[in-house]
Short mmCIF file of C-alpha atoms in Angstrom, two decimals:
data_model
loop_
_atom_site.label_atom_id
_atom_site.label_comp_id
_atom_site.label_asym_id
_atom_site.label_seq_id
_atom_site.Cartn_x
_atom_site.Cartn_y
_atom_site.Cartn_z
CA UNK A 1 174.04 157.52 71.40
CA UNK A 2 177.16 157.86 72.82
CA UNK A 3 177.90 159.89 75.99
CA UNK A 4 181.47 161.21 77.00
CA UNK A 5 182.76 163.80 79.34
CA UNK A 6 184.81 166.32 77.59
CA UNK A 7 188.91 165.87 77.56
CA UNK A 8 190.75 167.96 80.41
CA UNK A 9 192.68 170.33 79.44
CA UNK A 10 195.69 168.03 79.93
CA UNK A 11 193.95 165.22 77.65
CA UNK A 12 193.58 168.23 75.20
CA UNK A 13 196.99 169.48 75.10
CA UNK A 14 198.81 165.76 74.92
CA UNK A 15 196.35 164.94 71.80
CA UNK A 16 197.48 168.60 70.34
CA UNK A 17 193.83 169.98 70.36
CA UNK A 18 193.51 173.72 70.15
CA UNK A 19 190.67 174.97 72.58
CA UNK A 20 187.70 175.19 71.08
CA UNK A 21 187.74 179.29 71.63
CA UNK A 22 190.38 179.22 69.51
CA UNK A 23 188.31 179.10 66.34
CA UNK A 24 185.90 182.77 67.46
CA UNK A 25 189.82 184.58 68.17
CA UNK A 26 190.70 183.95 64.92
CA UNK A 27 189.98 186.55 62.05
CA UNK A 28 187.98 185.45 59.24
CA UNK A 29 186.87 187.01 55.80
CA UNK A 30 183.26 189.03 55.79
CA UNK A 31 181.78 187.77 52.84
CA UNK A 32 181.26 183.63 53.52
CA UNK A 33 179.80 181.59 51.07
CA UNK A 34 177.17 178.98 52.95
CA UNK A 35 177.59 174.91 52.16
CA UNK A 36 177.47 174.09 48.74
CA UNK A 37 174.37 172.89 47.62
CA UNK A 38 174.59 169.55 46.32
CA UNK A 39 172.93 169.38 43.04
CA UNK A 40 171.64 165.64 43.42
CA UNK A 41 168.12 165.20 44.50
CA UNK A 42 167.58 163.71 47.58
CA UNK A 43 166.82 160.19 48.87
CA UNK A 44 164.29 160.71 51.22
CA UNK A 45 162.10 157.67 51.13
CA UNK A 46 161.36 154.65 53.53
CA UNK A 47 161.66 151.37 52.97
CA UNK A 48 157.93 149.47 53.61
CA UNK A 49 158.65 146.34 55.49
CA UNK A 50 160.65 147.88 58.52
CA UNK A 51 158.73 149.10 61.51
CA UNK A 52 157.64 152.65 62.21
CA UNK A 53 159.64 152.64 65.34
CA UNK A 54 163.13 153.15 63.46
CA UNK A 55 161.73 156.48 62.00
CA UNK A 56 161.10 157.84 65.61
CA UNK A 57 164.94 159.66 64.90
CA UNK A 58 166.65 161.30 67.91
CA UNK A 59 167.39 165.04 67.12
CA UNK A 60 170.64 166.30 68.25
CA UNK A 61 171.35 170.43 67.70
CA UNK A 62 168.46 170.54 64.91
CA UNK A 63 170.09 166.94 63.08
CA UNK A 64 168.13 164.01 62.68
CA UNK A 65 169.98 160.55 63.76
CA UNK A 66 169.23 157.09 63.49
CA UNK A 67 166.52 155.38 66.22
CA UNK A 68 167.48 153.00 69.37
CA UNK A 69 169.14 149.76 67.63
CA UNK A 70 170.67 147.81 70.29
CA UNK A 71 174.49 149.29 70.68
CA UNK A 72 174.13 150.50 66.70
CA UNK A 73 175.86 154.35 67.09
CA UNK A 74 176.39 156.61 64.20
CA UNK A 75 177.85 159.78 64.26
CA UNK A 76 176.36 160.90 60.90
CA UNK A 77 173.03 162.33 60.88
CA UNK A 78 169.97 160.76 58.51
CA UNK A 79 168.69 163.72 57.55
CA UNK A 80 167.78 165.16 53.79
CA UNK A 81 171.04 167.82 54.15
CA UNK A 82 173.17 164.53 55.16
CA UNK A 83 171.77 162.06 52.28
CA UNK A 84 172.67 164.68 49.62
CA UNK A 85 176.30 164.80 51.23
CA UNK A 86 176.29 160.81 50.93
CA UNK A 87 175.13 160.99 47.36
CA UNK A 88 178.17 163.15 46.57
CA UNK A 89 180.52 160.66 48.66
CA UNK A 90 179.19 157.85 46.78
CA UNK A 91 180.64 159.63 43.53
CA UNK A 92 183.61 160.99 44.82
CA UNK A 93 184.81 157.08 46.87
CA UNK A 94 184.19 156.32 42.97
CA UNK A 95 186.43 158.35 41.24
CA UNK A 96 189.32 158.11 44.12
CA UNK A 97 189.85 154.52 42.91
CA UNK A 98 189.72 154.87 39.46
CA UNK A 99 185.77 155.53 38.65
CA UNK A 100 184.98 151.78 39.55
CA UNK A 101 182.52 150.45 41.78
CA UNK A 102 185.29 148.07 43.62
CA UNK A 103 188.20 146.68 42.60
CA UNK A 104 188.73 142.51 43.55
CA UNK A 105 189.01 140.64 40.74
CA UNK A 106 185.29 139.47 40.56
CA UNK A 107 184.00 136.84 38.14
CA UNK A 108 180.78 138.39 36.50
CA UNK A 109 178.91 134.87 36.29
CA UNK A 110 180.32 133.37 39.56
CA UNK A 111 178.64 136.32 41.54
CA UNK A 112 175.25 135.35 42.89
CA UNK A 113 175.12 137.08 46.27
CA UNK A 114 176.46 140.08 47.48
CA UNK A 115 176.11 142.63 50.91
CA UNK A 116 177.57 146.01 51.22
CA UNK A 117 177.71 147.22 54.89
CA UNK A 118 177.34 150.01 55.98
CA UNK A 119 175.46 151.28 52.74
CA UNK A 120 174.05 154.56 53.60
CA UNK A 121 171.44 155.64 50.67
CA UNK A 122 172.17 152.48 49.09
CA UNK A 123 173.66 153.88 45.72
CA UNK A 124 176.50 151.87 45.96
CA UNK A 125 174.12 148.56 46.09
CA UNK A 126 171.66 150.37 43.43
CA UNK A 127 174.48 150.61 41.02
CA UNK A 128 176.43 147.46 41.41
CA UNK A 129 172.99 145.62 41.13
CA UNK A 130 172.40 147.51 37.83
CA UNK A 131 175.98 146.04 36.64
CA UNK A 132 175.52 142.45 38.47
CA UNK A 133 171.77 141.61 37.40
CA UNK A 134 172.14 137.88 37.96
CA UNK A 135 173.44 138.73 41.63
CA UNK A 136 170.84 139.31 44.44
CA UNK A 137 172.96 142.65 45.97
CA UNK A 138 172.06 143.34 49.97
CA UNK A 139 172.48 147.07 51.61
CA UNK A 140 172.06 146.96 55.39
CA UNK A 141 172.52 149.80 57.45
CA UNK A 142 171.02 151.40 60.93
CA UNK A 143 169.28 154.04 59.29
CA UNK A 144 166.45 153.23 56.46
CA UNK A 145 166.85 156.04 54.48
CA UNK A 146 167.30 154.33 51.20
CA UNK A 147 164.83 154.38 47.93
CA UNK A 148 162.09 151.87 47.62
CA UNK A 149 162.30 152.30 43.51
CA UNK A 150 165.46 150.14 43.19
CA UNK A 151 166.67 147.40 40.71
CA UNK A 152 164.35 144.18 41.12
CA UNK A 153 167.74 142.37 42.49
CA UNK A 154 168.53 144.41 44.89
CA UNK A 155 167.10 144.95 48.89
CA UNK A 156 168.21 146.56 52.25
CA UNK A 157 167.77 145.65 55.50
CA UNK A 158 168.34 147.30 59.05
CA UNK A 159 171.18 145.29 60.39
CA UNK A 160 174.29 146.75 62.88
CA UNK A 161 177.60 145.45 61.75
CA UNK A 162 178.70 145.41 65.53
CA UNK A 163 176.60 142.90 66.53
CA UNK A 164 176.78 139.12 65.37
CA UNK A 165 176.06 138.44 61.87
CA UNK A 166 172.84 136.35 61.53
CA UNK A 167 173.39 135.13 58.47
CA UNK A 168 174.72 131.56 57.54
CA UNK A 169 177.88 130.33 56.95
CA UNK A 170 179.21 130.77 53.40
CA UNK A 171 176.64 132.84 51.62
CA UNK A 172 178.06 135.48 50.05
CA UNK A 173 179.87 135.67 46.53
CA UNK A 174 181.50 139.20 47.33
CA UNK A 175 181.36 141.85 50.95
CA UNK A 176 181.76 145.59 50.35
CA UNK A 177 182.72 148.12 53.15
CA UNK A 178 183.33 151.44 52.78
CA UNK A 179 184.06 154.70 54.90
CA UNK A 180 183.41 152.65 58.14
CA UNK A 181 185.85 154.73 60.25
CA UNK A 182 184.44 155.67 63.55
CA UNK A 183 181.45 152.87 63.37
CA UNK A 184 183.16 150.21 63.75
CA UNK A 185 184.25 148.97 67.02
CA UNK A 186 186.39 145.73 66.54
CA UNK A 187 187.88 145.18 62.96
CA UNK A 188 189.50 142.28 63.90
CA UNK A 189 185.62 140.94 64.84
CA UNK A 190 184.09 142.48 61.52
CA UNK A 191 186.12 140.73 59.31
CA UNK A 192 186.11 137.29 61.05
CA UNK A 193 182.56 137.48 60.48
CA UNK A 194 182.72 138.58 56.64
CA UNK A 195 185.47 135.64 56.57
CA UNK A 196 182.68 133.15 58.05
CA UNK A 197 179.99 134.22 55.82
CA UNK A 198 181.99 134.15 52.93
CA UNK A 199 181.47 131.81 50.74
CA UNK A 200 185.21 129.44 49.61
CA UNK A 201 186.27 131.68 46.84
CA UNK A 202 184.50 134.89 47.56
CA UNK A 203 185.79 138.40 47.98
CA UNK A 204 185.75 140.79 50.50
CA UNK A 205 186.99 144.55 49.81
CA UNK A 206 186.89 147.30 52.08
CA UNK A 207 188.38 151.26 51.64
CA UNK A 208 189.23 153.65 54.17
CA UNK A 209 190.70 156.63 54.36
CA UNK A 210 193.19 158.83 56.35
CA UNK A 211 191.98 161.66 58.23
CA UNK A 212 195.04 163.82 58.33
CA UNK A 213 195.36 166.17 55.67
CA UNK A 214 199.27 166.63 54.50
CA UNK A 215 201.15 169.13 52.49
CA UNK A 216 204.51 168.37 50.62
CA UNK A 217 205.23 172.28 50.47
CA UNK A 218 204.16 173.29 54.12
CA UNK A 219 200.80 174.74 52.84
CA UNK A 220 199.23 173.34 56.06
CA UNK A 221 200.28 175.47 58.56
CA UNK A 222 200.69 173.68 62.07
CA UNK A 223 197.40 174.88 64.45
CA UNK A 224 195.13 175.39 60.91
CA UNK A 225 192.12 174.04 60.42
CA UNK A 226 192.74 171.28 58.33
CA UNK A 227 196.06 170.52 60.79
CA UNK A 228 193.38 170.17 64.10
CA UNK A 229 190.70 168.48 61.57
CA UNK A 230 192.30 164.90 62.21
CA UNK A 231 193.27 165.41 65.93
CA UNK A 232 189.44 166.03 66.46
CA UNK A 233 188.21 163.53 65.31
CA UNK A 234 190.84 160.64 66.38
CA UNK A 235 190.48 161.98 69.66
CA UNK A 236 186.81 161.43 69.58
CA UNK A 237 186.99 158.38 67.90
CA UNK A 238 189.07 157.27 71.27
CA UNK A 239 186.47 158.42 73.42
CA UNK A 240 183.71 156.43 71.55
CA UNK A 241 185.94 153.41 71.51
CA UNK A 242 185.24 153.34 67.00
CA UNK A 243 188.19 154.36 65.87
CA UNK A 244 189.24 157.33 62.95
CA UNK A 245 192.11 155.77 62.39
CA UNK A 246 191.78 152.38 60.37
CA UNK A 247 193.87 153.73 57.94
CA UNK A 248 196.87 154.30 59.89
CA UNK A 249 197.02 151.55 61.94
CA UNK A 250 196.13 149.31 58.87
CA UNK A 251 193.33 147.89 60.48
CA UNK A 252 191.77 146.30 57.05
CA UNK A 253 194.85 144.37 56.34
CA UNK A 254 195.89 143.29 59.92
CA UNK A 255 191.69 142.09 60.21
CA UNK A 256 191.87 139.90 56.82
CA UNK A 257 195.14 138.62 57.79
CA UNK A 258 194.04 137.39 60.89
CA UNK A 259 190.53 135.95 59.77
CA UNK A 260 192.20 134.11 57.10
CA UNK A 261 191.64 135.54 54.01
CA UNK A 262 194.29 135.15 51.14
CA UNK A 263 195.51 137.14 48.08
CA UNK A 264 195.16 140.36 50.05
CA UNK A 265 195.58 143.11 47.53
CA UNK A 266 196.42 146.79 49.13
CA UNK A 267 196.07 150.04 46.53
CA UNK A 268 197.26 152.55 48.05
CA UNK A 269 195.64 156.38 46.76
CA UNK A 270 196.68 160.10 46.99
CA UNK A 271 194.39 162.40 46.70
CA UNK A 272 194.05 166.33 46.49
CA UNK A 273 191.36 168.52 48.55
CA UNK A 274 190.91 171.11 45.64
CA UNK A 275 191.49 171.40 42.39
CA UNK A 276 195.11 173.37 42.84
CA UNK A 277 196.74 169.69 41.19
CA UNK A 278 197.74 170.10 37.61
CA UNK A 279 197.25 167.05 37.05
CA UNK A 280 193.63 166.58 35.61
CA UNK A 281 192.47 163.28 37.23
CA UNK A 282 193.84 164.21 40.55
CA UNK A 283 192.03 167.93 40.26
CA UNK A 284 188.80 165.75 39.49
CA UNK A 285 189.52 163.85 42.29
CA UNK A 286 190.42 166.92 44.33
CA UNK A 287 187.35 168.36 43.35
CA UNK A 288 185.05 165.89 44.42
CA UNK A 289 186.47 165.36 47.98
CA UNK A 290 186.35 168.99 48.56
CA UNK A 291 182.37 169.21 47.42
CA UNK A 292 182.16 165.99 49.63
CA UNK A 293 183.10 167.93 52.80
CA UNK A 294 181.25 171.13 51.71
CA UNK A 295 178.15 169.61 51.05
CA UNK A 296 176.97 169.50 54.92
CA UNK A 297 180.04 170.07 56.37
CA UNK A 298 178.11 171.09 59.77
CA UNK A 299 176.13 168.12 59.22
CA UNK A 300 179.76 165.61 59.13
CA UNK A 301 181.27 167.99 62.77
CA UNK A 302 178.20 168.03 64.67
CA UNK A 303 178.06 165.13 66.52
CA UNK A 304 181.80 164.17 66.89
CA UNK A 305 182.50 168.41 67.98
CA UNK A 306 179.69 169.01 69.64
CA UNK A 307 178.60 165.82 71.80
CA UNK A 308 181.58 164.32 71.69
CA UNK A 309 184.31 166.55 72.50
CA UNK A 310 182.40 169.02 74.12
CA UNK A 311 182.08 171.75 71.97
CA UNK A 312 179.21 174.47 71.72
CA UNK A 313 177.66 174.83 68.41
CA UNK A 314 178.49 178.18 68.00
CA UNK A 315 182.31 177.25 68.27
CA UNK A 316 181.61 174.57 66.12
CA UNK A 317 180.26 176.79 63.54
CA UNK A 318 183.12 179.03 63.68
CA UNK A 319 186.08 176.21 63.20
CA UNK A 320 183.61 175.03 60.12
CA UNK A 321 184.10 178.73 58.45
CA UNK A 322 187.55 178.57 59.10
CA UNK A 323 188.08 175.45 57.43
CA UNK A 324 185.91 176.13 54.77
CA UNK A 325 188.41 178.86 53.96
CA UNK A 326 191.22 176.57 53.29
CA UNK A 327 189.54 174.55 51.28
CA UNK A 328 188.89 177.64 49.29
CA UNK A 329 192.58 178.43 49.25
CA UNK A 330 194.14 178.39 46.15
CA UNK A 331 198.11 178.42 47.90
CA UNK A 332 196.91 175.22 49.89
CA UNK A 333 198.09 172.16 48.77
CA UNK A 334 196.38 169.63 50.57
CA UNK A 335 196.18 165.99 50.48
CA UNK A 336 195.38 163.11 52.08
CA UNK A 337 195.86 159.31 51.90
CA UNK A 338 193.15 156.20 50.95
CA UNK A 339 193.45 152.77 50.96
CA UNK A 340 191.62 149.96 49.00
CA UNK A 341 192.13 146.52 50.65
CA UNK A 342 190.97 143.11 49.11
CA UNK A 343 191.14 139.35 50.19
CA UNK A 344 189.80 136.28 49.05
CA UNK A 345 188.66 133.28 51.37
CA UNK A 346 190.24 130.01 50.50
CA UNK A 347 189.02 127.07 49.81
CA UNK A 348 188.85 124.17 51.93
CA UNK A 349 192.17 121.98 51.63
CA UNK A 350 193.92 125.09 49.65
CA UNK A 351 197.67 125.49 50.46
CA UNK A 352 198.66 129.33 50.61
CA UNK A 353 200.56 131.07 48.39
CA UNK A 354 203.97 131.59 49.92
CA UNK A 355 204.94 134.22 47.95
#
């Protein structure tokens, strides 16, 4: 995986980055409640036809991580406490957009043959095979930690998105992305080759979403928690050379612009960390995203904080209980941004839209 030197103290203090100390100087309450257990069973199962060799996982501070696949680099670990965290991300990336599986404009008997990259425990695939039967529906990932009991129509396969696509031109119906930031290291690259093996008329969708977390009454307090939460990462997604920040530099509608693709549709999405929103779907959706980051919330730092950037695990662990005591703030108002991006490749001879 990745090795960096830690910033200087200059790099630090131009990306805004509190010292790591700061998190053990800071009071915190004496009574702290431990991650939230997720209450969906894990996926811990191997998929037959793949070699043992990809289940020889490197350990990093007591976290699994995926094995040696070419330049394939993840900074989320593989491990039972992780896949339960993914479950619950699955659910909540769900309900931000409307409790839908995706949102391009598919045709239910024109879809034959679909991938989702990047799948993680595959329950995206698993589910939008159960709703697409006539589709064959591909996962692929760098980790094979998906179910072998799946729909008959559905597979994975150990594939890195960074690397060239092998398959064939024009063979899929409809792509799926999602939650990619900080993988990927070319966008521009990943959707040229989603444009190539797309077939004329097929889809390609991706979502993303903003690290920063915002406040519209000054409820995050400048050098919080949740205020150093995005500078940590986007500064470690700089040193890894994947970038945090697809959302803000609007990386998934610059790449489908670029490759080619046509009636790009952008939804934008706010959404809570909490359930302080009186508004009921956003407090569901506030909900959600806050048991998303509680379930393993160690598990989503420790890479990024502590191999990354340089931090010990024991300062690690302190920012975590600091954060987790936002969240648990009532008076914080917290939000953050997502976007949903579609595009359709054209077919051959088809004059754009100008509008």
């Amino acid at each position: 995986m990745t090795t960096t030197q830690p910033l200087t103290t200059e790099e630090a203090a131009e990306a805004g980055l509190l010292p790591a100390s700061h998190w053990q100087q800071e009071p915190l309450p004496e009574d702290e409640d431990d991650d939230g257990a997720s209450t969906i069973g894990s996926f811990v199962s191997s998929t037959a036809s793949l070699s043992e060799s990809i289940f020889k996982y490197r350990t990093i501070h007591g976290r699994t991580y995926h094995s040696e696949i070419g330049n394939a680099d993840s900074w989320e670990p593989n491990d039972a406490a992780h896949i339960d965290a993914l479950e619950v991300a699955h659910h909540a990336c769900m309900i931000a957009i409307g409790h839908k599986l995706y949102l391009s404009p598919l045709e239910k008997d024109k879809v034959k043959k679909v991938v989702d990259i990047g799948t993680g425990p595959g329950a995206w695939v698993i589910d939008f095979a159960d709703e697409f039967p006539n589709a064959e529906v591909i996962g692929t990932d760098i980790t094979p930690i998906q179910p072998s009991w799946v729909p008959p129509n559905c597979k994975f396969e150990l594939d890195d998105c960074n690397g060239e696509w092998t398959w064939p031109d024009n063979t899929f119906d409809f792509i799926h992305c999602r939650m990619m930031f900080g993988i990927v290291t070319d966008w521009y690259d990943l959707f040229r080759q989603a444009y190539r093996t797309s077939k004329p008329g097929g889809w390609v969708e991706s979502f993303a979403k903003c690290s920063t977390f915002m406040s519209d009454d000054g409820s995050v307090k400048a050098n919080s928690a949740m205020s150093q939460w995005a500078k940590v990462w986007n500064a470690g997604g700089e040193k890894t050379g994947r970038t945090f920040m697809v959302y803000d530099h609007d990386l998934q509608r610059k790449g489908m612009e670029k490759a080619g693709f046509v009636d790009i549709t952008v939804k934008e999405f706010y959404i809570p960390v909490g359930v302080w929103h009186k508004d009921k779907e956003l407090a569901e959706k506030g909900l959600w995203w806050k048991m998303l980051m509680e379930t393993d919330l160690e598990g989503y730092l420790n890479y990024i904080f502590n191999v990354v950037m340089g931090w010990t695990p024991e300062e690690t662990a302190v920012y975590a209980k600091h954060l987790r005591k936002e969240l648990n703030d009532p008076n914080i108002h917290a939000y953050f941004k997502a976007r949903t991006v579609y595009g359709r490749k054209p077919h051959p001879g088809e004059v754009p839209n100008s509008n």
